[in-house]
């Protein structure tokens, strides 16, 4: 089938955008202070919290990479396996959530500082800000691509629209408004995908016709990937999720542990619907549009279905991107405000000042992300590096805070440095030997260094922590 653009689909994007902006403005009037802005006043109930967890985690990576690209390039079974890291991560976070709330910190860097000292906070802040700005830029460009693919609008114009919506929704009301728009978007995602799956299978001629039109390897367990290569695809998302500051902030924003637990169970169930649905849609797209770029697989189906179904899927895809973008932008700005500005520039800043600076940083980082993606598009080539640098550089140290009381500052900081260095060495200097993702090497290195460094310095652990904290 030939891929034909349909400008009529713009109406669905316009309606979605108007609703999101209206909600953002309405909720912004309820922001009473910096905690309200960053943690929604710790008032999120299970329904809204589930929606914002779901919408934040499922973004442009899901509709242009992840399950989508795996289904198109390697087949249905490897794509379905991409769901496993998320499910495992949600279960682990279910256990950790009460401990996250006990710390009462706005950022992951703040949690690390409480255990390992100031050095760990500084390293973490830099990693988080750089990784998150890259992720935000990718969402902006992704929005431009889906508008170009489906409606014919130029990628540049679509990117501008995406950037404006992401920056505005993050800046206007912080998590107080983002959580509400996320919740609506999350349920739009679920509904849109449920409607799309049977429709696209019918349009493609049925499941047997889909299978007949894809390469034989696409029906195998690994799609031609080796075991180690498959592990390399699975691990980055797991370790990003386990240490993702966005998730920690949302869990800390719940009304209580009961609300958090219910929300996480709902998130788990929703992912059992979303991930397989994306896999099936992208796999069907491989049969209908065999010559398109793998990242376009899911979005291409919007122009192959009835206008109403295609429009709903397009709006759902837009919600994937916008909600993930504004969440990561808000989170990165929080790091700048509390871990750098509040610690070094203005230690006596009032609550009103911190709130104002967070809004300024949202706009500044948002514009920076837009400039990166507009003038330096090769930044996308380091996106996987950012994910792995974050997962290997932060996650082992973060999880050790909650699960290993013996861990000390030397172990934590050494692990963070080792994870980052191992990632950059494998990807940039060695140029990814054997076509294996750096996470397969970097995470084990970070964990080993964490354990060995802690055990070697245990006797002086308390002294080391104190010295590091006062550095």
Short mmCIF file of C-alpha atoms in Angstrom, two decimals:
data_model
loop_
_atom_site.label_atom_id
_atom_site.label_comp_id
_atom_site.label_asym_id
_atom_site.label_seq_id
_atom_site.Cartn_x
_atom_site.Cartn_y
_atom_site.Cartn_z
CA UNK A 1 0.00 0.00 0.00
CA UNK A 2 1.25 3.50 -0.81
CA UNK A 3 1.69 5.90 2.10
CA UNK A 4 -0.55 8.94 1.51
CA UNK A 5 -0.77 11.95 3.81
CA UNK A 6 -4.12 13.22 5.09
CA UNK A 7 -4.27 16.86 6.38
CA UNK A 8 -7.72 16.15 7.85
CA UNK A 9 -5.94 14.39 10.71
CA UNK A 10 -4.75 17.81 11.94
CA UNK A 11 -8.19 18.36 13.47
CA UNK A 12 -7.58 15.58 15.97
CA UNK A 13 -4.25 17.11 16.99
CA UNK A 14 -5.87 20.54 17.30
CA UNK A 15 -8.67 19.27 19.55
CA UNK A 16 -6.19 17.40 21.74
CA UNK A 17 -3.94 20.46 22.01
CA UNK A 18 -6.79 22.81 22.97
CA UNK A 19 -8.00 20.46 25.71
CA UNK A 20 -4.49 20.03 27.15
CA UNK A 21 -3.76 23.77 27.16
CA UNK A 22 -7.12 24.52 28.79
CA UNK A 23 -6.49 22.01 31.57
CA UNK A 24 -2.95 23.34 32.05
CA UNK A 25 -4.19 26.91 32.51
CA UNK A 26 -6.98 25.83 34.87
CA UNK A 27 -4.68 23.74 37.09
CA UNK A 28 -1.99 26.44 37.17
CA UNK A 29 -4.31 28.59 39.26
CA UNK A 30 -4.10 26.01 42.04
CA UNK A 31 -0.31 26.21 42.40
CA UNK A 32 0.42 27.61 45.87
CA UNK A 33 4.20 27.14 46.13
CA UNK A 34 7.28 25.29 44.96
CA UNK A 35 6.23 21.94 46.50
CA UNK A 36 2.87 22.31 44.81
CA UNK A 37 4.65 22.96 41.53
CA UNK A 38 7.21 20.14 41.77
CA UNK A 39 5.27 17.48 43.72
CA UNK A 40 1.66 18.61 43.16
CA UNK A 41 1.38 19.21 46.90
CA UNK A 42 1.73 15.46 47.44
CA UNK A 43 -1.96 15.22 46.62
CA UNK A 44 -2.14 12.76 43.71
CA UNK A 45 -4.71 10.02 44.11
CA UNK A 46 -4.37 6.56 42.54
CA UNK A 47 -6.30 7.39 39.36
CA UNK A 48 -4.29 10.50 38.39
CA UNK A 49 -1.02 9.01 39.62
CA UNK A 50 -1.52 5.90 37.50
CA UNK A 51 -2.19 8.05 34.44
CA UNK A 52 0.85 10.25 34.93
CA UNK A 53 3.16 7.28 35.54
CA UNK A 54 1.84 5.64 32.39
CA UNK A 55 2.03 8.75 30.21
CA UNK A 56 5.47 9.77 31.44
CA UNK A 57 7.06 6.41 30.77
CA UNK A 58 5.43 5.79 27.38
CA UNK A 59 6.77 8.39 24.95
CA UNK A 60 8.34 8.95 21.57
CA UNK A 61 10.67 6.03 22.18
CA UNK A 62 7.69 3.68 22.24
CA UNK A 63 6.12 4.92 19.00
CA UNK A 64 9.33 5.31 17.00
CA UNK A 65 11.75 2.95 18.75
CA UNK A 66 11.33 0.23 21.35
CA UNK A 67 8.45 -2.10 20.54
CA UNK A 68 7.72 -0.31 17.24
CA UNK A 69 11.15 -0.65 15.66
CA UNK A 70 11.68 -4.13 17.10
CA UNK A 71 8.40 -5.41 15.62
CA UNK A 72 9.14 -3.93 12.21
CA UNK A 73 12.82 -4.95 12.07
CA UNK A 74 12.97 -8.25 13.97
CA UNK A 75 9.43 -9.53 14.43
CA UNK A 76 6.54 -9.86 16.84
CA UNK A 77 8.18 -12.02 19.54
CA UNK A 78 11.29 -9.85 20.08
CA UNK A 79 8.97 -6.85 20.23
CA UNK A 80 6.76 -8.47 22.86
CA UNK A 81 9.88 -9.18 24.93
CA UNK A 82 10.51 -5.42 25.10
CA UNK A 83 7.62 -5.27 27.57
CA UNK A 84 9.44 -7.38 30.17
CA UNK A 85 11.88 -4.71 31.46
CA UNK A 86 8.99 -2.33 32.15
CA UNK A 87 7.00 -4.95 34.04
CA UNK A 88 10.02 -5.95 36.14
CA UNK A 89 10.84 -2.30 36.80
CA UNK A 90 7.31 -1.51 37.96
CA UNK A 91 7.37 -4.44 40.38
CA UNK A 92 10.69 -3.30 41.88
CA UNK A 93 9.46 0.29 42.18
CA UNK A 94 6.37 -1.07 43.94
CA UNK A 95 8.70 -2.29 46.70
CA UNK A 96 10.81 0.87 46.75
CA UNK A 97 7.96 3.43 46.66
CA UNK A 98 7.45 3.76 50.47
CA UNK A 99 11.18 4.35 50.92
CA UNK A 100 11.15 7.03 48.22
CA UNK A 101 8.39 8.87 50.06
CA UNK A 102 10.31 8.63 53.34
CA UNK A 103 13.27 10.50 51.88
CA UNK A 104 11.06 13.46 50.96
CA UNK A 105 13.48 14.76 48.30
CA UNK A 106 12.55 16.62 45.13
CA UNK A 107 15.27 14.96 43.04
CA UNK A 108 17.24 11.72 42.71
CA UNK A 109 20.37 13.80 43.23
CA UNK A 110 18.96 14.83 46.61
CA UNK A 111 18.45 11.19 47.59
CA UNK A 112 22.03 10.37 46.57
CA UNK A 113 23.40 13.32 48.53
CA UNK A 114 21.63 12.17 51.68
CA UNK A 115 23.48 8.85 51.45
CA UNK A 116 26.73 9.60 49.63
CA UNK A 117 27.35 13.30 50.06
CA UNK A 118 27.64 16.41 47.91
CA UNK A 119 29.94 14.94 45.27
CA UNK A 120 27.35 12.36 44.29
CA UNK A 121 24.67 15.05 44.00
CA UNK A 122 26.81 17.15 41.66
CA UNK A 123 27.64 14.21 39.40
CA UNK A 124 24.02 13.04 39.35
CA UNK A 125 22.69 16.51 38.54
CA UNK A 126 24.92 16.83 35.49
CA UNK A 127 24.00 13.34 34.22
CA UNK A 128 20.28 13.93 34.73
CA UNK A 129 20.17 17.38 33.13
CA UNK A 130 22.15 16.37 30.04
CA UNK A 131 20.24 13.11 29.55
CA UNK A 132 16.83 14.69 30.09
CA UNK A 133 17.44 17.63 27.76
CA UNK A 134 18.38 15.10 25.09
CA UNK A 135 15.19 13.14 25.76
CA UNK A 136 13.09 16.32 25.56
CA UNK A 137 14.68 17.28 22.23
CA UNK A 138 13.83 13.85 20.86
CA UNK A 139 10.17 14.30 21.81
CA UNK A 140 10.02 17.65 20.01
CA UNK A 141 11.47 16.18 16.84
CA UNK A 142 9.23 13.13 17.14
CA UNK A 143 6.16 15.38 17.19
CA UNK A 144 7.41 17.07 14.04
CA UNK A 145 7.88 13.72 12.34
CA UNK A 146 4.40 12.40 13.08
CA UNK A 147 2.79 15.61 11.77
CA UNK A 148 4.93 15.46 8.64
CA UNK A 149 4.19 11.80 8.05
CA UNK A 150 0.46 12.00 8.55
CA UNK A 151 -0.52 15.50 7.43
CA UNK A 152 2.27 16.78 5.19
CA UNK A 153 3.25 19.60 7.54
CA UNK A 154 7.00 20.27 7.47
CA UNK A 155 9.06 18.59 10.17
CA UNK A 156 10.40 21.98 11.28
CA UNK A 157 6.91 23.45 11.75
CA UNK A 158 5.73 20.35 13.59
CA UNK A 159 8.80 20.50 15.84
CA UNK A 160 8.04 24.13 16.71
CA UNK A 161 4.46 23.23 17.64
CA UNK A 162 5.66 20.29 19.73
CA UNK A 163 8.29 22.42 21.49
CA UNK A 164 5.74 25.14 22.30
CA UNK A 165 3.26 22.69 23.81
CA UNK A 166 5.90 20.82 25.81
CA UNK A 167 7.40 24.02 27.26
CA UNK A 168 4.04 25.64 27.97
CA UNK A 169 2.45 22.67 29.76
CA UNK A 170 5.54 22.13 31.92
CA UNK A 171 5.93 25.82 32.77
CA UNK A 172 2.35 26.86 33.42
CA UNK A 173 1.53 24.63 36.39
CA UNK A 174 4.36 22.17 36.94
CA UNK A 175 3.36 18.71 38.13
CA UNK A 176 0.04 20.12 39.35
CA UNK A 177 -1.07 20.57 35.72
CA UNK A 178 1.22 18.01 34.07
CA UNK A 179 -0.21 15.20 36.21
CA UNK A 180 -3.75 16.03 35.09
CA UNK A 181 -2.90 16.27 31.39
CA UNK A 182 -0.80 13.13 31.74
CA UNK A 183 -3.73 11.22 33.25
CA UNK A 184 -6.05 12.15 30.39
CA UNK A 185 -3.35 11.36 27.84
CA UNK A 186 -2.62 8.02 29.48
CA UNK A 187 -6.18 6.84 29.15
CA UNK A 188 -6.37 8.24 25.61
CA UNK A 189 -3.36 6.04 24.79
CA UNK A 190 -5.04 2.91 26.13
CA UNK A 191 -8.33 3.61 24.37
CA UNK A 192 -6.71 4.55 21.08
CA UNK A 193 -4.57 1.43 20.94
CA UNK A 194 -7.44 -0.90 21.90
CA UNK A 195 -9.50 0.48 19.00
CA UNK A 196 -6.57 0.40 16.56
CA UNK A 197 -5.45 -3.23 17.02
CA UNK A 198 -8.51 -5.02 15.55
CA UNK A 199 -8.93 -2.29 12.93
CA UNK A 200 -5.40 -2.52 11.54
CA UNK A 201 -5.49 -6.33 11.50
CA UNK A 202 -8.70 -6.11 9.43
CA UNK A 203 -7.21 -3.48 7.10
CA UNK A 204 -4.11 -5.65 6.61
CA UNK A 205 -6.26 -8.61 5.51
CA UNK A 206 -6.20 -10.63 8.71
CA UNK A 207 -3.42 -12.16 10.80
CA UNK A 208 -2.61 -14.91 8.32
CA UNK A 209 -2.11 -12.33 5.58
CA UNK A 210 0.17 -10.28 7.83
CA UNK A 211 2.32 -13.32 8.64
CA UNK A 212 2.51 -14.25 4.97
CA UNK A 213 3.84 -10.80 4.02
CA UNK A 214 6.72 -10.56 6.52
CA UNK A 215 10.12 -12.29 6.36
CA UNK A 216 10.21 -15.79 7.84
CA UNK A 217 12.72 -14.68 10.50
CA UNK A 218 10.10 -12.27 11.87
CA UNK A 219 8.20 -15.20 13.35
CA UNK A 220 11.20 -16.61 15.23
CA UNK A 221 11.88 -16.08 18.93
CA UNK A 222 14.75 -13.60 18.45
CA UNK A 223 14.31 -12.39 14.87
CA UNK A 224 17.92 -13.22 14.10
CA UNK A 225 19.37 -11.45 17.15
CA UNK A 226 21.87 -13.25 19.36
CA UNK A 227 21.06 -13.69 23.04
CA UNK A 228 23.57 -11.06 24.10
CA UNK A 229 22.23 -8.60 21.52
CA UNK A 230 18.70 -9.17 22.79
CA UNK A 231 19.82 -8.54 26.34
CA UNK A 232 21.46 -5.35 25.10
CA UNK A 233 18.08 -4.13 23.87
CA UNK A 234 16.23 -5.08 27.05
CA UNK A 235 18.50 -3.72 29.76
CA UNK A 236 18.62 0.05 28.97
CA UNK A 237 14.92 0.65 29.60
CA UNK A 238 14.97 -1.44 32.79
CA UNK A 239 17.83 0.48 34.37
CA UNK A 240 16.51 3.82 33.17
CA UNK A 241 13.12 3.07 34.76
CA UNK A 242 14.61 1.89 38.05
CA UNK A 243 16.54 5.14 38.48
CA UNK A 244 14.24 7.52 36.58
CA UNK A 245 13.80 10.73 38.55
CA UNK A 246 10.39 11.29 36.93
CA UNK A 247 9.06 8.11 38.50
CA UNK A 248 10.54 8.95 41.89
CA UNK A 249 8.99 12.42 41.86
CA UNK A 250 5.59 11.05 40.94
CA UNK A 251 5.67 8.37 43.61
CA UNK A 252 6.68 11.03 46.12
CA UNK A 253 3.68 13.11 44.97
CA UNK A 254 1.05 10.56 45.95
CA UNK A 255 -1.37 11.08 48.83
CA UNK A 256 0.15 8.10 50.62
CA UNK A 257 1.56 4.62 50.23
CA UNK A 258 -1.86 3.12 49.56
CA UNK A 259 -2.49 5.50 46.65
CA UNK A 260 0.99 4.80 45.26
CA UNK A 261 0.51 1.04 45.39
CA UNK A 262 -2.88 1.16 43.68
CA UNK A 263 -1.52 3.47 41.00
CA UNK A 264 1.43 1.19 40.29
CA UNK A 265 -0.82 -1.84 39.97
CA UNK A 266 -2.96 0.10 37.51
CA UNK A 267 0.18 1.15 35.63
CA UNK A 268 1.26 -2.49 35.40
CA UNK A 269 -2.10 -3.56 33.98
CA UNK A 270 -2.13 -0.68 31.49
CA UNK A 271 1.33 -1.59 30.21
CA UNK A 272 0.08 -5.15 29.64
CA UNK A 273 -2.34 -3.55 27.17
CA UNK A 274 -0.16 -0.82 25.66
CA UNK A 275 3.10 -2.66 24.89
CA UNK A 276 1.55 -5.68 23.10
CA UNK A 277 -0.80 -3.36 21.21
CA UNK A 278 2.10 -1.28 19.88
CA UNK A 279 3.90 -4.49 18.89
CA UNK A 280 0.92 -5.84 16.96
CA UNK A 281 0.23 -2.52 15.18
CA UNK A 282 3.87 -2.10 14.12
CA UNK A 283 4.05 -5.73 13.01
CA UNK A 284 0.95 -5.24 10.86
CA UNK A 285 2.52 -2.09 9.45
CA UNK A 286 5.52 -4.18 8.32
CA UNK A 287 3.11 -6.14 6.13
CA UNK A 288 1.33 -3.06 4.75
CA UNK A 289 4.30 -0.69 4.33
CA UNK A 290 7.41 -2.89 3.95
CA UNK A 291 9.67 -0.12 2.63
CA UNK A 292 9.25 2.63 5.23
CA UNK A 293 11.65 3.51 8.02
CA UNK A 294 11.12 1.22 11.06
CA UNK A 295 10.49 4.23 13.30
CA UNK A 296 7.49 5.21 11.15
CA UNK A 297 5.76 1.84 11.49
CA UNK A 298 3.11 2.73 14.05
CA UNK A 299 2.35 6.23 12.76
CA UNK A 300 2.04 5.08 9.14
CA UNK A 301 -1.03 3.06 10.08
CA UNK A 302 -2.97 6.26 10.87
CA UNK A 303 -3.37 6.96 7.16
CA UNK A 304 -4.35 3.36 6.33
CA UNK A 305 -7.39 3.21 8.61
CA UNK A 306 -10.76 4.99 8.69
CA UNK A 307 -10.27 8.69 9.50
CA UNK A 308 -11.86 8.46 12.96
CA UNK A 309 -9.67 5.55 14.09
CA UNK A 310 -6.54 7.01 12.50
CA UNK A 311 -7.23 10.36 14.14
CA UNK A 312 -7.67 8.83 17.58
CA UNK A 313 -4.39 6.93 17.19
CA UNK A 314 -2.67 10.12 16.03
CA UNK A 315 -3.95 12.01 19.07
CA UNK A 316 -2.81 9.14 21.30
CA UNK A 317 0.64 9.23 19.70
CA UNK A 318 0.81 12.98 20.19
CA UNK A 319 -0.08 12.48 23.84
CA UNK A 320 2.77 9.94 24.16
CA UNK A 321 5.23 12.59 23.02
CA UNK A 322 3.88 15.74 24.70
CA UNK A 323 3.43 14.17 28.13
CA UNK A 324 6.86 12.54 28.15
CA UNK A 325 8.50 15.74 26.92
CA UNK A 326 6.96 18.07 29.51
CA UNK A 327 7.62 15.59 32.31
CA UNK A 328 11.33 15.25 31.54
CA UNK A 329 11.64 19.00 31.02
CA UNK A 330 10.05 19.72 34.40
CA UNK A 331 12.30 17.16 36.05
CA UNK A 332 15.50 18.58 34.54
CA UNK A 333 14.51 22.10 35.58
CA UNK A 334 13.93 20.84 39.12
CA UNK A 335 17.53 19.66 39.25
CA UNK A 336 18.81 23.06 38.16
CA UNK A 337 16.68 24.80 40.79
CA UNK A 338 17.25 22.64 43.85
CA UNK A 339 20.58 20.92 43.23
CA UNK A 340 22.53 23.77 41.63
CA UNK A 341 20.82 27.17 42.02
CA UNK A 342 19.53 26.53 45.55
CA UNK A 343 22.82 24.99 46.70
CA UNK A 344 25.39 27.29 45.14
CA UNK A 345 23.84 30.48 43.73
CA UNK A 346 21.18 31.47 46.25
CA UNK A 347 21.15 29.31 49.38
CA UNK A 348 18.59 31.58 51.08
CA UNK A 349 16.15 31.72 48.17
CA UNK A 350 12.51 32.06 49.22
CA UNK A 351 9.89 29.55 48.14
CA UNK A 352 8.51 32.10 45.69
CA UNK A 353 11.98 32.62 44.21
CA UNK A 354 12.54 28.87 43.78
CA UNK A 355 9.19 28.57 42.03
CA UNK A 356 10.04 31.43 39.69
CA UNK A 357 13.49 30.03 38.91
CA UNK A 358 12.02 26.61 38.13
CA UNK A 359 9.73 28.21 35.55
CA UNK A 360 12.64 30.16 34.05
CA UNK A 361 14.76 27.01 33.84
CA UNK A 362 11.90 25.13 32.14
CA UNK A 363 11.78 27.72 29.37
CA UNK A 364 15.59 27.93 29.10
CA UNK A 365 16.11 24.16 28.94
CA UNK A 366 13.18 23.79 26.56
CA UNK A 367 14.69 26.33 24.16
CA UNK A 368 18.07 24.62 24.51
CA UNK A 369 16.50 21.28 23.62
CA UNK A 370 14.83 22.86 20.59
CA UNK A 371 18.11 24.41 19.41
CA UNK A 372 19.92 21.10 19.79
CA UNK A 373 17.40 19.22 17.69
CA UNK A 374 17.10 22.03 15.13
CA UNK A 375 20.76 22.67 14.40
CA UNK A 376 22.52 19.54 15.64
CA UNK A 377 20.30 16.62 14.60
CA UNK A 378 23.15 14.14 15.15
CA UNK A 379 22.34 14.47 18.85
CA UNK A 380 19.79 11.71 18.17
CA UNK A 381 22.69 9.34 17.55
CA UNK A 382 23.78 9.71 21.19
CA UNK A 383 20.28 9.18 22.59
CA UNK A 384 21.00 5.54 23.43
CA UNK A 385 24.21 6.71 25.13
CA UNK A 386 22.18 9.06 27.32
CA UNK A 387 19.81 6.29 28.37
CA UNK A 388 22.66 3.94 29.22
CA UNK A 389 24.78 6.63 30.89
CA UNK A 390 21.79 7.40 33.10
CA UNK A 391 20.97 3.77 33.83
CA UNK A 392 24.56 2.66 34.47
CA UNK A 393 25.72 5.88 36.08
CA UNK A 394 22.85 6.38 38.52
CA UNK A 395 20.61 3.34 38.95
CA UNK A 396 22.99 0.95 40.79
CA UNK A 397 23.91 3.71 43.26
CA UNK A 398 20.26 4.71 43.71
CA UNK A 399 19.00 1.16 44.31
CA UNK A 400 21.83 0.54 46.78
CA UNK A 401 20.47 3.42 48.89
CA UNK A 402 17.25 1.45 49.40
CA UNK A 403 18.47 -2.14 49.42
CA UNK A 404 21.99 -2.19 50.91
CA UNK A 405 22.51 -0.36 54.20
CA UNK A 406 26.23 -1.09 54.16
CA UNK A 407 26.93 0.91 50.98
CA UNK A 408 29.00 4.05 51.56
CA UNK A 409 30.03 7.22 49.75
CA UNK A 410 33.14 5.73 48.16
CA UNK A 411 31.14 2.85 46.74
CA UNK A 412 28.31 5.05 45.49
CA UNK A 413 30.42 7.75 43.85
CA UNK A 414 32.86 5.21 42.37
CA UNK A 415 29.95 3.28 40.86
CA UNK A 416 28.52 6.41 39.24
CA UNK A 417 31.84 7.35 37.67
CA UNK A 418 32.55 3.78 36.56
CA UNK A 419 29.13 3.43 34.89
CA UNK A 420 29.58 6.63 32.87
CA UNK A 421 33.18 5.89 31.88
CA UNK A 422 32.35 2.30 30.87
CA UNK A 423 29.47 3.49 28.68
CA UNK A 424 31.46 6.17 26.88
CA UNK A 425 34.44 3.86 26.42
CA UNK A 426 32.35 1.07 24.91
CA UNK A 427 30.27 3.32 22.65
CA UNK A 428 32.71 6.06 21.58
CA UNK A 429 36.24 4.71 21.90
CA UNK A 430 35.58 1.04 21.09
CA UNK A 431 32.58 1.90 18.85
CA UNK A 432 30.24 -0.78 20.17
CA UNK A 433 32.13 -4.06 19.56
CA UNK A 434 30.08 -7.01 18.30
CA UNK A 435 27.11 -4.61 17.83
CA UNK A 436 26.28 -5.11 21.50
CA UNK A 437 24.74 -2.24 23.48
CA UNK A 438 27.07 -0.76 26.11
CA UNK A 439 24.56 -1.47 28.90
CA UNK A 440 25.64 -5.14 28.84
CA UNK A 441 29.11 -4.01 29.95
CA UNK A 442 28.48 -0.73 31.80
CA UNK A 443 25.87 -1.92 34.31
CA UNK A 444 27.90 -4.95 35.52
CA UNK A 445 30.97 -2.72 35.83
CA UNK A 446 29.01 -0.17 37.88
CA UNK A 447 27.59 -2.87 40.18
CA UNK A 448 30.96 -4.58 40.69
CA UNK A 449 32.68 -1.29 41.47
CA UNK A 450 29.87 -0.38 43.89
CA UNK A 451 30.29 -3.62 45.83
CA UNK A 452 34.08 -3.84 45.79
CA UNK A 453 34.67 -0.17 46.66
CA UNK A 454 32.19 -0.37 49.54
CA UNK A 455 33.66 -3.56 50.98
CA UNK A 456 37.22 -2.24 50.74
CA UNK A 457 36.30 0.96 52.60
CA UNK A 458 33.66 -0.31 55.02
CA UNK A 459 35.71 0.32 58.15
CA UNK A 460 36.10 3.96 57.22
CA UNK A 461 32.66 4.23 55.64
CA UNK A 462 31.18 6.68 58.14
CA UNK A 463 34.23 8.90 58.05
CA UNK A 464 34.27 8.82 54.24
CA UNK A 465 30.62 9.80 54.08
CA UNK A 466 31.16 12.71 56.40
CA UNK A 467 34.20 14.03 54.55
CA UNK A 468 32.39 13.75 51.22
CA UNK A 469 29.30 15.50 52.55
CA UNK A 470 31.33 18.46 53.71
CA UNK A 471 33.40 18.72 50.56
#
